[in-house]
């Protein structure tokens, strides 16, 4: 995975849709927090054993994967907007 390439694709995706006006650092952090909350919700009432078993549960694992992806994309977009080199 090349982080810079992903950031360029995210930037292009946002530019085509005129989303840069909404992708302020504050808004991106708020969206990131919301997505992190959605990830927390999946694990909220699970036991340690149940949470570890998610790696084998297709539907719940997919939900975790989707939230992790959302979190990663918002974090990369935030780093791009603030000119943070996440690889450094």
mmCIF file with all atom_site columns, C-alpha atoms in Angstrom:
data_model
loop_
_atom_site.group_PDB
_atom_site.id
_atom_site.type_symbol
_atom_site.label_atom_id
_atom_site.label_alt_id
_atom_site.label_comp_id
_atom_site.label_asym_id
_atom_site.label_entity_id
_atom_site.label_seq_id
_atom_site.pdbx_PDB_ins_code
_atom_site.Cartn_x
_atom_site.Cartn_y
_atom_site.Cartn_z
_atom_site.occupancy
_atom_site.B_iso_or_equiv
_atom_site.pdbx_formal_charge
_atom_site.auth_seq_id
_atom_site.auth_comp_id
_atom_site.auth_asym_id
_atom_site.auth_atom_id
_atom_site.pdbx_PDB_model_num
ATOM 1  C CA . UNK A 1 1  ? 0.000   0.000   0.000  1.00 0.00 ? 1  UNK A CA 1
ATOM 2  C CA . UNK A 1 2  ? 1.454   3.335   -1.085 1.00 0.00 ? 2  UNK A CA 1
ATOM 3  C CA . UNK A 1 3  ? 0.133   6.012   1.259  1.00 0.00 ? 3  UNK A CA 1
ATOM 4  C CA . UNK A 1 4  ? 0.943   8.919   -1.055 1.00 0.00 ? 4  UNK A CA 1
ATOM 5  C CA . UNK A 1 5  ? -0.965  7.280   -3.925 1.00 0.00 ? 5  UNK A CA 1
ATOM 6  C CA . UNK A 1 6  ? -3.985  6.676   -1.714 1.00 0.00 ? 6  UNK A CA 1
ATOM 7  C CA . UNK A 1 7  ? -3.890  10.295  -0.552 1.00 0.00 ? 7  UNK A CA 1
ATOM 8  C CA . UNK A 1 8  ? -3.745  11.508  -4.162 1.00 0.00 ? 8  UNK A CA 1
ATOM 9  C CA . UNK A 1 9  ? -6.747  9.347   -5.065 1.00 0.00 ? 9  UNK A CA 1
ATOM 10 C CA . UNK A 1 10 ? -8.659  10.650  -2.037 1.00 0.00 ? 10 UNK A CA 1
ATOM 11 C CA . UNK A 1 11 ? -7.758  14.207  -2.978 1.00 0.00 ? 11 UNK A CA 1
ATOM 12 C CA . UNK A 1 12 ? -8.971  13.697  -6.546 1.00 0.00 ? 12 UNK A CA 1
ATOM 13 C CA . UNK A 1 13 ? -12.153 12.007  -5.317 1.00 0.00 ? 13 UNK A CA 1
ATOM 14 C CA . UNK A 1 14 ? -12.889 14.985  -3.061 1.00 0.00 ? 14 UNK A CA 1
ATOM 15 C CA . UNK A 1 15 ? -12.000 17.592  -5.706 1.00 0.00 ? 15 UNK A CA 1
ATOM 16 C CA . UNK A 1 16 ? -14.304 16.079  -8.347 1.00 0.00 ? 16 UNK A CA 1
ATOM 17 C CA . UNK A 1 17 ? -17.183 16.248  -5.857 1.00 0.00 ? 17 UNK A CA 1
ATOM 18 C CA . UNK A 1 18 ? -16.228 19.724  -4.565 1.00 0.00 ? 18 UNK A CA 1
ATOM 19 C CA . UNK A 1 19 ? -15.808 18.315  -1.054 1.00 0.00 ? 19 UNK A CA 1
ATOM 20 C CA . UNK A 1 20 ? -12.622 20.214  -0.206 1.00 0.00 ? 20 UNK A CA 1
ATOM 21 C CA . UNK A 1 21 ? -14.775 22.986  1.194  1.00 0.00 ? 21 UNK A CA 1
ATOM 22 C CA . UNK A 1 22 ? -16.086 20.483  3.753  1.00 0.00 ? 22 UNK A CA 1
ATOM 23 C CA . UNK A 1 23 ? -12.836 18.615  4.344  1.00 0.00 ? 23 UNK A CA 1
ATOM 24 C CA . UNK A 1 24 ? -11.477 21.037  6.889  1.00 0.00 ? 24 UNK A CA 1
ATOM 25 C CA . UNK A 1 25 ? -9.289  19.577  9.608  1.00 0.00 ? 25 UNK A CA 1
ATOM 26 C CA . UNK A 1 26 ? -12.074 20.087  12.172 1.00 0.00 ? 26 UNK A CA 1
ATOM 27 C CA . UNK A 1 27 ? -14.670 18.337  10.031 1.00 0.00 ? 27 UNK A CA 1
ATOM 28 C CA . UNK A 1 28 ? -12.325 15.490  9.182  1.00 0.00 ? 28 UNK A CA 1
ATOM 29 C CA . UNK A 1 29 ? -11.511 14.925  12.851 1.00 0.00 ? 29 UNK A CA 1
ATOM 30 C CA . UNK A 1 30 ? -15.214 14.927  13.689 1.00 0.00 ? 30 UNK A CA 1
ATOM 31 C CA . UNK A 1 31 ? -15.890 12.380  10.933 1.00 0.00 ? 31 UNK A CA 1
ATOM 32 C CA . UNK A 1 32 ? -12.935 10.301  12.124 1.00 0.00 ? 32 UNK A CA 1
ATOM 33 C CA . UNK A 1 33 ? -14.290 10.302  15.673 1.00 0.00 ? 33 UNK A CA 1
ATOM 34 C CA . UNK A 1 34 ? -17.692 9.217   14.395 1.00 0.00 ? 34 UNK A CA 1
ATOM 35 C CA . UNK A 1 35 ? -16.189 6.308   12.489 1.00 0.00 ? 35 UNK A CA 1
ATOM 36 C CA . UNK A 1 36 ? -14.105 5.305   15.514 1.00 0.00 ? 36 UNK A CA 1
ATOM 37 C CA . UNK A 1 37 ? -17.333 5.338   17.520 1.00 0.00 ? 37 UNK A CA 1
ATOM 38 C CA . UNK A 1 38 ? -18.923 2.987   14.996 1.00 0.00 ? 38 UNK A CA 1
ATOM 39 C CA . UNK A 1 39 ? -15.975 0.620   15.433 1.00 0.00 ? 39 UNK A CA 1
ATOM 40 C CA . UNK A 1 40 ? -16.310 0.816   19.219 1.00 0.00 ? 40 UNK A CA 1
ATOM 41 C CA . UNK A 1 41 ? -20.003 0.010   18.916 1.00 0.00 ? 41 UNK A CA 1
ATOM 42 C CA . UNK A 1 42 ? -19.211 -3.327  17.272 1.00 0.00 ? 42 UNK A CA 1
ATOM 43 C CA . UNK A 1 43 ? -17.034 -4.354  20.233 1.00 0.00 ? 43 UNK A CA 1
ATOM 44 C CA . UNK A 1 44 ? -18.921 -2.610  23.023 1.00 0.00 ? 44 UNK A CA 1
ATOM 45 C CA . UNK A 1 45 ? -20.633 -5.537  24.747 1.00 0.00 ? 45 UNK A CA 1
ATOM 46 C CA . UNK A 1 46 ? -18.454 -8.414  23.570 1.00 0.00 ? 46 UNK A CA 1
ATOM 47 C CA . UNK A 1 47 ? -16.392 -10.521 25.901 1.00 0.00 ? 47 UNK A CA 1
ATOM 48 C CA . UNK A 1 48 ? -12.670 -10.832 25.251 1.00 0.00 ? 48 UNK A CA 1
ATOM 49 C CA . UNK A 1 49 ? -13.304 -14.223 23.670 1.00 0.00 ? 49 UNK A CA 1
ATOM 50 C CA . UNK A 1 50 ? -16.095 -12.905 21.446 1.00 0.00 ? 50 UNK A CA 1
ATOM 51 C CA . UNK A 1 51 ? -13.979 -9.991  20.294 1.00 0.00 ? 51 UNK A CA 1
ATOM 52 C CA . UNK A 1 52 ? -11.094 -12.323 19.413 1.00 0.00 ? 52 UNK A CA 1
ATOM 53 C CA . UNK A 1 53 ? -13.502 -14.605 17.531 1.00 0.00 ? 53 UNK A CA 1
ATOM 54 C CA . UNK A 1 54 ? -14.506 -11.779 15.171 1.00 0.00 ? 54 UNK A CA 1
ATOM 55 C CA . UNK A 1 55 ? -11.604 -12.714 12.934 1.00 0.00 ? 55 UNK A CA 1
ATOM 56 C CA . UNK A 1 56 ? -13.550 -15.859 12.069 1.00 0.00 ? 56 UNK A CA 1
ATOM 57 C CA . UNK A 1 57 ? -17.056 -14.359 11.787 1.00 0.00 ? 57 UNK A CA 1
ATOM 58 C CA . UNK A 1 58 ? -17.737 -13.283 8.211  1.00 0.00 ? 58 UNK A CA 1
ATOM 59 C CA . UNK A 1 59 ? -20.468 -10.684 8.764  1.00 0.00 ? 59 UNK A CA 1
ATOM 60 C CA . UNK A 1 60 ? -19.046 -9.073  11.898 1.00 0.00 ? 60 UNK A CA 1
ATOM 61 C CA . UNK A 1 61 ? -15.509 -9.201  10.541 1.00 0.00 ? 61 UNK A CA 1
ATOM 62 C CA . UNK A 1 62 ? -16.675 -7.411  7.413  1.00 0.00 ? 62 UNK A CA 1
ATOM 63 C CA . UNK A 1 63 ? -18.274 -4.694  9.555  1.00 0.00 ? 63 UNK A CA 1
ATOM 64 C CA . UNK A 1 64 ? -14.967 -4.238  11.410 1.00 0.00 ? 64 UNK A CA 1
ATOM 65 C CA . UNK A 1 65 ? -13.048 -4.122  8.133  1.00 0.00 ? 65 UNK A CA 1
ATOM 66 C CA . UNK A 1 66 ? -15.370 -1.436  6.765  1.00 0.00 ? 66 UNK A CA 1
ATOM 67 C CA . UNK A 1 67 ? -15.038 0.763   9.843  1.00 0.00 ? 67 UNK A CA 1
ATOM 68 C CA . UNK A 1 68 ? -11.254 0.351   9.896  1.00 0.00 ? 68 UNK A CA 1
ATOM 69 C CA . UNK A 1 69 ? -11.133 1.376   6.232  1.00 0.00 ? 69 UNK A CA 1
ATOM 70 C CA . UNK A 1 70 ? -13.293 4.442   6.917  1.00 0.00 ? 70 UNK A CA 1
ATOM 71 C CA . UNK A 1 71 ? -11.046 5.436   9.813  1.00 0.00 ? 71 UNK A CA 1
ATOM 72 C CA . UNK A 1 72 ? -7.908  4.988   7.713  1.00 0.00 ? 72 UNK A CA 1
ATOM 73 C CA . UNK A 1 73 ? -9.286  7.057   4.839  1.00 0.00 ? 73 UNK A CA 1
ATOM 74 C CA . UNK A 1 74 ? -10.348 9.945   7.085  1.00 0.00 ? 74 UNK A CA 1
ATOM 75 C CA . UNK A 1 75 ? -7.001  9.853   8.870  1.00 0.00 ? 75 UNK A CA 1
ATOM 76 C CA . UNK A 1 76 ? -5.087  9.925   5.587  1.00 0.00 ? 76 UNK A CA 1
ATOM 77 C CA . UNK A 1 77 ? -7.241  12.786  4.318  1.00 0.00 ? 77 UNK A CA 1
ATOM 78 C CA . UNK A 1 78 ? -6.622  14.718  7.544  1.00 0.00 ? 78 UNK A CA 1
ATOM 79 C CA . UNK A 1 79 ? -2.878  14.188  7.245  1.00 0.00 ? 79 UNK A CA 1
ATOM 80 C CA . UNK A 1 80 ? -2.995  15.366  3.644  1.00 0.00 ? 80 UNK A CA 1
ATOM 81 C CA . UNK A 1 81 ? -4.921  18.533  4.541  1.00 0.00 ? 81 UNK A CA 1
ATOM 82 C CA . UNK A 1 82 ? -2.528  19.332  7.401  1.00 0.00 ? 82 UNK A CA 1
ATOM 83 C CA . UNK A 1 83 ? 0.547   18.358  5.359  1.00 0.00 ? 83 UNK A CA 1
ATOM 84 C CA . UNK A 1 84 ? 1.560   15.666  7.833  1.00 0.00 ? 84 UNK A CA 1
ATOM 85 C CA . UNK A 1 85 ? 3.881   13.036  6.426  1.00 0.00 ? 85 UNK A CA 1
ATOM 86 C CA . UNK A 1 86 ? 2.402   9.961   8.047  1.00 0.00 ? 86 UNK A CA 1
ATOM 87 C CA . UNK A 1 87 ? 5.308   7.815   6.851  1.00 0.00 ? 87 UNK A CA 1
ATOM 88 C CA . UNK A 1 88 ? 7.811   10.022  8.663  1.00 0.00 ? 88 UNK A CA 1
#
